[in-house]
mmCIF file of C-alpha atoms in Angstrom:
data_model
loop_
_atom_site.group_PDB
_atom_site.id
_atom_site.type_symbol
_atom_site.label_atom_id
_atom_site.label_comp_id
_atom_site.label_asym_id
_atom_site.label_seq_id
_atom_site.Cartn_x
_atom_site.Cartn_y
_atom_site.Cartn_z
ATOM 1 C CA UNK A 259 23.627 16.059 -48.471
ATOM 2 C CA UNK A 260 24.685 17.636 -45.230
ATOM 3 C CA UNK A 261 20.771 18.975 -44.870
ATOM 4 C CA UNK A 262 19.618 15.829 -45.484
ATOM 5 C CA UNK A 263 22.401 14.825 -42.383
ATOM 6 C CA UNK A 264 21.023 17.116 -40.289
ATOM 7 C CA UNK A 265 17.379 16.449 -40.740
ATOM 8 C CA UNK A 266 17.931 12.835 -40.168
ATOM 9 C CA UNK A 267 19.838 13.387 -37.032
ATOM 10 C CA UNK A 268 17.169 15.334 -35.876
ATOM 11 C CA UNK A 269 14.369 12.466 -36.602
ATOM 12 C CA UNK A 270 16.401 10.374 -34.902
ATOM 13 C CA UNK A 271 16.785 12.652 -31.848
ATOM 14 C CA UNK A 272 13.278 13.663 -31.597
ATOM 15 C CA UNK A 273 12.442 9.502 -31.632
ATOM 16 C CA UNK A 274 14.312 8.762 -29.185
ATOM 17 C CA UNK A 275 12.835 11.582 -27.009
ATOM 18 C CA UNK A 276 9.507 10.580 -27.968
ATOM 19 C CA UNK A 277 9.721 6.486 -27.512
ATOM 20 C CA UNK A 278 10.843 6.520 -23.515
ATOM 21 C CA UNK A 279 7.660 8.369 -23.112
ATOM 22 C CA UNK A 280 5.170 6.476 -25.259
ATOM 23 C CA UNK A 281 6.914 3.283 -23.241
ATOM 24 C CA UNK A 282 5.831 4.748 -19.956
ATOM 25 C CA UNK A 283 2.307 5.590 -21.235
ATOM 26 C CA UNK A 284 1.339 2.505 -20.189
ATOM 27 C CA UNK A 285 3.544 2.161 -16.841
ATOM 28 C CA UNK A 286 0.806 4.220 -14.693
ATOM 29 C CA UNK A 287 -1.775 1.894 -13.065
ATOM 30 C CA UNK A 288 -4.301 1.661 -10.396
ATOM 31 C CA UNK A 289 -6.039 -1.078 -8.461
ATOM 32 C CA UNK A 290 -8.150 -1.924 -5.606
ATOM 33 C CA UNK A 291 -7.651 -5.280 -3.177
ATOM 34 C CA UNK A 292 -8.418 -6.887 0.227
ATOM 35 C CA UNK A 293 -7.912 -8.978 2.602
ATOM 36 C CA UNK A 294 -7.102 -9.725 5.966
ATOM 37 C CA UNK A 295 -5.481 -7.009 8.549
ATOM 38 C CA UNK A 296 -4.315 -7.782 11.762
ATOM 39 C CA UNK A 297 -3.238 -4.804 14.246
ATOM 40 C CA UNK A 298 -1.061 -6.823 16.890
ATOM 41 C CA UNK A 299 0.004 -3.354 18.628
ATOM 42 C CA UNK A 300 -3.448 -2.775 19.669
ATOM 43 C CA UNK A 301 -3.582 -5.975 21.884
ATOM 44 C CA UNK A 302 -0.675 -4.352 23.921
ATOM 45 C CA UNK A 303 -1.790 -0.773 24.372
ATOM 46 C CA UNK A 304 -1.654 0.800 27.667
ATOM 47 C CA UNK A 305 -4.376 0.938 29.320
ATOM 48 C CA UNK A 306 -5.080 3.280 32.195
ATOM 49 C CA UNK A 307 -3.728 2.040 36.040
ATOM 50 C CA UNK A 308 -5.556 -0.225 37.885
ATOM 51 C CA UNK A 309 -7.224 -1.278 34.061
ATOM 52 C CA UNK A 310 -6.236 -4.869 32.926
ATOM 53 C CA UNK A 311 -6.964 -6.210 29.906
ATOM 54 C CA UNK A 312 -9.526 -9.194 29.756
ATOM 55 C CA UNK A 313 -10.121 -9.472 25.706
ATOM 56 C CA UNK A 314 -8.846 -8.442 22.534
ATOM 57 C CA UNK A 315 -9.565 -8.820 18.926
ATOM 58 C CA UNK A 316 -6.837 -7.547 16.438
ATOM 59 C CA UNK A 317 -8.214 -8.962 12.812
ATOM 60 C CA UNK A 318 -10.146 -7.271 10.352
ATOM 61 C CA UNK A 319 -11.040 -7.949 7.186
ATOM 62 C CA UNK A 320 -9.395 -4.574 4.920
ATOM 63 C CA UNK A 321 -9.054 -2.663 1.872
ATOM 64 C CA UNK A 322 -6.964 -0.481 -0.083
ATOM 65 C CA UNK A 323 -7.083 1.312 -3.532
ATOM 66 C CA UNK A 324 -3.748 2.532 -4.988
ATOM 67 C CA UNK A 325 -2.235 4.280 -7.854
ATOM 68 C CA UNK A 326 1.559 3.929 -9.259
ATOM 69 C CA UNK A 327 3.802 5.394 -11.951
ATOM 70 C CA UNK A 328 6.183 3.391 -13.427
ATOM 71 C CA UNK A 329 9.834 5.389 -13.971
ATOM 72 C CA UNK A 330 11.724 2.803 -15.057
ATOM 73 C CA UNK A 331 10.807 -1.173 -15.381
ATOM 74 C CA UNK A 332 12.237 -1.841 -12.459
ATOM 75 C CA UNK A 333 11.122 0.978 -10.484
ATOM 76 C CA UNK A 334 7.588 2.664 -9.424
ATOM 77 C CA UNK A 335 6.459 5.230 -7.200
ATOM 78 C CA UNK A 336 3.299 4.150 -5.649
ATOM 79 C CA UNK A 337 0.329 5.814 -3.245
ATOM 80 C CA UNK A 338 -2.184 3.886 -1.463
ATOM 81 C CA UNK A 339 -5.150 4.464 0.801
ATOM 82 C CA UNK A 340 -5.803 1.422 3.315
ATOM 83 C CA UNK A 341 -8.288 0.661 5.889
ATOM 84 C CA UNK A 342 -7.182 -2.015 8.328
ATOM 85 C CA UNK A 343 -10.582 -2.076 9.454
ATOM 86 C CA UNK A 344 -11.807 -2.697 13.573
ATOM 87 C CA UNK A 345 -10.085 -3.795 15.964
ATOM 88 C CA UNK A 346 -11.515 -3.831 19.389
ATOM 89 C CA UNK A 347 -10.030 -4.584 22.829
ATOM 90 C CA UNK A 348 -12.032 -5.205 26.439
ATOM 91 C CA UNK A 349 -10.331 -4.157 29.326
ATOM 92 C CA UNK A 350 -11.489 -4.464 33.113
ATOM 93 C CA UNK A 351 -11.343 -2.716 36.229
ATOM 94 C CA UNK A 352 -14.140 -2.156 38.517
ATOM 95 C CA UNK A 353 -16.157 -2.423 35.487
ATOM 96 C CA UNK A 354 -16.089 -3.763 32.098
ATOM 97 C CA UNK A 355 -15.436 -1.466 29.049
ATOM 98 C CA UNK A 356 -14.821 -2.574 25.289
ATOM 99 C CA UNK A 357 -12.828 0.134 23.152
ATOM 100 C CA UNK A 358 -12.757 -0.003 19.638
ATOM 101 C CA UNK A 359 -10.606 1.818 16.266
ATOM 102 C CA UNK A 360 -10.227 1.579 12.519
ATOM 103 C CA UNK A 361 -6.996 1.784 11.567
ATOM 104 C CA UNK A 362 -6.163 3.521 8.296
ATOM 105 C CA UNK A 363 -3.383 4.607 6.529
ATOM 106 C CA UNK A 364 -2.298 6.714 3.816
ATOM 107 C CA UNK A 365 0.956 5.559 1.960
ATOM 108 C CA UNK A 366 4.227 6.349 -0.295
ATOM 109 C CA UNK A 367 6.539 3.919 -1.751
ATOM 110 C CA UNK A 368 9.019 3.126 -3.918
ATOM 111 C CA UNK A 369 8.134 -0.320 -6.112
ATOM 112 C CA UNK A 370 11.116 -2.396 -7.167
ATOM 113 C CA UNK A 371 9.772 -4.862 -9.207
ATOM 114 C CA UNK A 372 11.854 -7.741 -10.380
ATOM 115 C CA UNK A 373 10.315 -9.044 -14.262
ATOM 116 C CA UNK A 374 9.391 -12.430 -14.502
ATOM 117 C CA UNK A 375 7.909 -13.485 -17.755
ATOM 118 C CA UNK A 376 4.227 -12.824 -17.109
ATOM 119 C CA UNK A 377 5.101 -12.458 -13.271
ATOM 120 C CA UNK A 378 6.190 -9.439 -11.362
ATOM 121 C CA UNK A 379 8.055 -10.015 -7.755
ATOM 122 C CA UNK A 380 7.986 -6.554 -5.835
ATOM 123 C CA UNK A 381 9.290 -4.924 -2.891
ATOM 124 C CA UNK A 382 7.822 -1.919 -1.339
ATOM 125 C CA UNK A 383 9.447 0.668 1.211
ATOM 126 C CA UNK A 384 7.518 3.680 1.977
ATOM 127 C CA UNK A 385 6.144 5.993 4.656
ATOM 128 C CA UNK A 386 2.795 5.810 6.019
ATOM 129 C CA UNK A 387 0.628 8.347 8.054
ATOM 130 C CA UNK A 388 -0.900 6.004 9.972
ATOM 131 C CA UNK A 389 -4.879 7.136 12.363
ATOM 132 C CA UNK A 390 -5.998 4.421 14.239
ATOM 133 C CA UNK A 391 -7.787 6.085 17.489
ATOM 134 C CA UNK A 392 -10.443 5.360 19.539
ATOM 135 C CA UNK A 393 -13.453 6.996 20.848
ATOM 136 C CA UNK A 394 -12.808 8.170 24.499
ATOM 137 C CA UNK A 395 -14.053 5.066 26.933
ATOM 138 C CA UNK A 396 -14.512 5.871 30.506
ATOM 139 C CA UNK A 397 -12.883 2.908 32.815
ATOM 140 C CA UNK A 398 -12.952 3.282 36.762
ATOM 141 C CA UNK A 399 -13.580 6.792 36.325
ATOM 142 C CA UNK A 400 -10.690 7.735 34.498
ATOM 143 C CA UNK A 401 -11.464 8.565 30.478
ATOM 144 C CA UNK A 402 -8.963 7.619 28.151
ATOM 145 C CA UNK A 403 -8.561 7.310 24.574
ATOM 146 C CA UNK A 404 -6.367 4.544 22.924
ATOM 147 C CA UNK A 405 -4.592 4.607 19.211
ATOM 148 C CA UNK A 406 -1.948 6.401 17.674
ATOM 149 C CA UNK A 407 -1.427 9.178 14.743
ATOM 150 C CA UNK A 408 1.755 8.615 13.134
ATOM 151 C CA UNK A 409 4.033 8.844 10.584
ATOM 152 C CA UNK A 410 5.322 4.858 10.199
ATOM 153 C CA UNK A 411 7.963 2.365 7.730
ATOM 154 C CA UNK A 412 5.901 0.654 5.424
ATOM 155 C CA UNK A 413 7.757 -2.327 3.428
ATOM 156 C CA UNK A 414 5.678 -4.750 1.682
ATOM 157 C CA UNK A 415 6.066 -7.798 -0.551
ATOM 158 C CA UNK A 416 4.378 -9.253 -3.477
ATOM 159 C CA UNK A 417 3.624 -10.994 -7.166
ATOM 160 C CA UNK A 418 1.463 -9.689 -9.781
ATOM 161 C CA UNK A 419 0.567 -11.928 -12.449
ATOM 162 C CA UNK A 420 -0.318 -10.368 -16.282
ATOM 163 C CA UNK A 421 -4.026 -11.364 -17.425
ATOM 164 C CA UNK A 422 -3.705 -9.139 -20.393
ATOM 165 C CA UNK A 423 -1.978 -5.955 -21.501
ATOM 166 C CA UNK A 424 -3.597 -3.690 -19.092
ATOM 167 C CA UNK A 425 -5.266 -6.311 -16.323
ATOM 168 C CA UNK A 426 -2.997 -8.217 -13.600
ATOM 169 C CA UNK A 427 -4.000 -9.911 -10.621
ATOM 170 C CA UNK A 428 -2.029 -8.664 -7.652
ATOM 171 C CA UNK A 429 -1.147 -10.712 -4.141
ATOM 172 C CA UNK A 430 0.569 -8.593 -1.483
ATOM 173 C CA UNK A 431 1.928 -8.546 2.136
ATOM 174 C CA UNK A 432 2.490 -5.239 4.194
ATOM 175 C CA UNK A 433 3.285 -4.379 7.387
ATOM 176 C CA UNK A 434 3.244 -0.871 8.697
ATOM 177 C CA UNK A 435 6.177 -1.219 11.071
ATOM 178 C CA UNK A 436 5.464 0.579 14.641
ATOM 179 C CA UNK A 437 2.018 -0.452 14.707
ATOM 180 C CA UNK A 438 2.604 -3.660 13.810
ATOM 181 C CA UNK A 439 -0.432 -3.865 11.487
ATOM 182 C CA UNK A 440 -0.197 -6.514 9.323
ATOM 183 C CA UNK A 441 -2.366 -6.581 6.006
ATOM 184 C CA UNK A 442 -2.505 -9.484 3.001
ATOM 185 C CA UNK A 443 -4.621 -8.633 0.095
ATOM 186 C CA UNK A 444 -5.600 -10.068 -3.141
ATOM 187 C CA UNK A 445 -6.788 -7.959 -6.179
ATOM 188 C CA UNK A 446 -6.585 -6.318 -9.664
ATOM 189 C CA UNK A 447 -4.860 -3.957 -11.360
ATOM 190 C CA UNK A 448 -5.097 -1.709 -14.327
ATOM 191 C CA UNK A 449 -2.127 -0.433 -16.500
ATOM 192 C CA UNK A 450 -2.617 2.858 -18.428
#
């Protein structure tokens, strides 16, 4: 009788080692989405003196893939790739010269996601390496490059709604802080 105790405590232990992680086996995911970006930053970079700025475009139309593992239900850890696209920016002098950059960033956050029946409200707050640098333009002589390479806050906010098991569509806003790049994006995801 006290084998059979034994055993049965053991069963019992090794299940409940075994279910948390055949629950998570499905809490990893990955998705792609895009959208529109908008780098308001790059509209006020400094230019060189005696340059003034006569144009500037700061949407783009982006993209991102990204990949998550789900510790808990409430919580993920999640990396993404984005490009914000081109923005481009005309600035004057004693002549005319148009600079342009992709932005892009590369991304880690922690998800908090908030269960809603089939919906999921999240919250993001990560760090980004942000590139976005130009070529080197020449203005009035002087040759300048504009842009930044950074490590930046990224927050973000979203839903995701559940298609099936493994498929949800995902609708997101992010901003990478310092560069003031804002990005909304629609898209799927895939649980695994």
């Amino acid at each position: 009788m006290r084998r059979e105790k034994h055993v049965f405590l053991a069963a019992v232990a090794a299940a409940a080692l075994t279910l948390p992680a055949l629950a998570l086996a499905q809490d990893s995911y990955f998705g792609v989405s895009i959208g529109p970006s908008k780098a308001k930053h790059w509209c006020g970079s400094e230019l060189p003196s005696g340059a003034a700025l006569a144009a500037c475009d700061p949407r783009g139309k982006g993209w991102k893939m990204f990949a998550g593992y789900r510790v808990y239900r409430v919580l993920a850890f999640e990396a993404s790739f984005i490009d914000f696209d081109k923005a481009s920016l005309t600035a004057t002098g004693t002549e005319t010269t148009t600079v342009s950059a992709r932005a892009t960033a590369l991304s880690a956050a922690a998800v908090a996601t908030i269960p809603l029946w089939n919906l999921e409200l999240f919250g993001k707050v990560g760090i980004a390496k942000v590139k976005a640098e130009s070529h080197e333009a020449s203005l009035s002589g002087t040759t300048f490059k504009l842009g930044k390479n950074d490590n930046e806050a990224h927050v973000g906010l979203g839903l995701a709604y559940r298609l099936t098991r493994e498929w949800d569509v995902r609708a997101e806003f992010e901003r990478i802080r310092d560069s003031k790049i804002d990005f909304f994006s629609l898209g799927i995801q895939y649980r695994y």
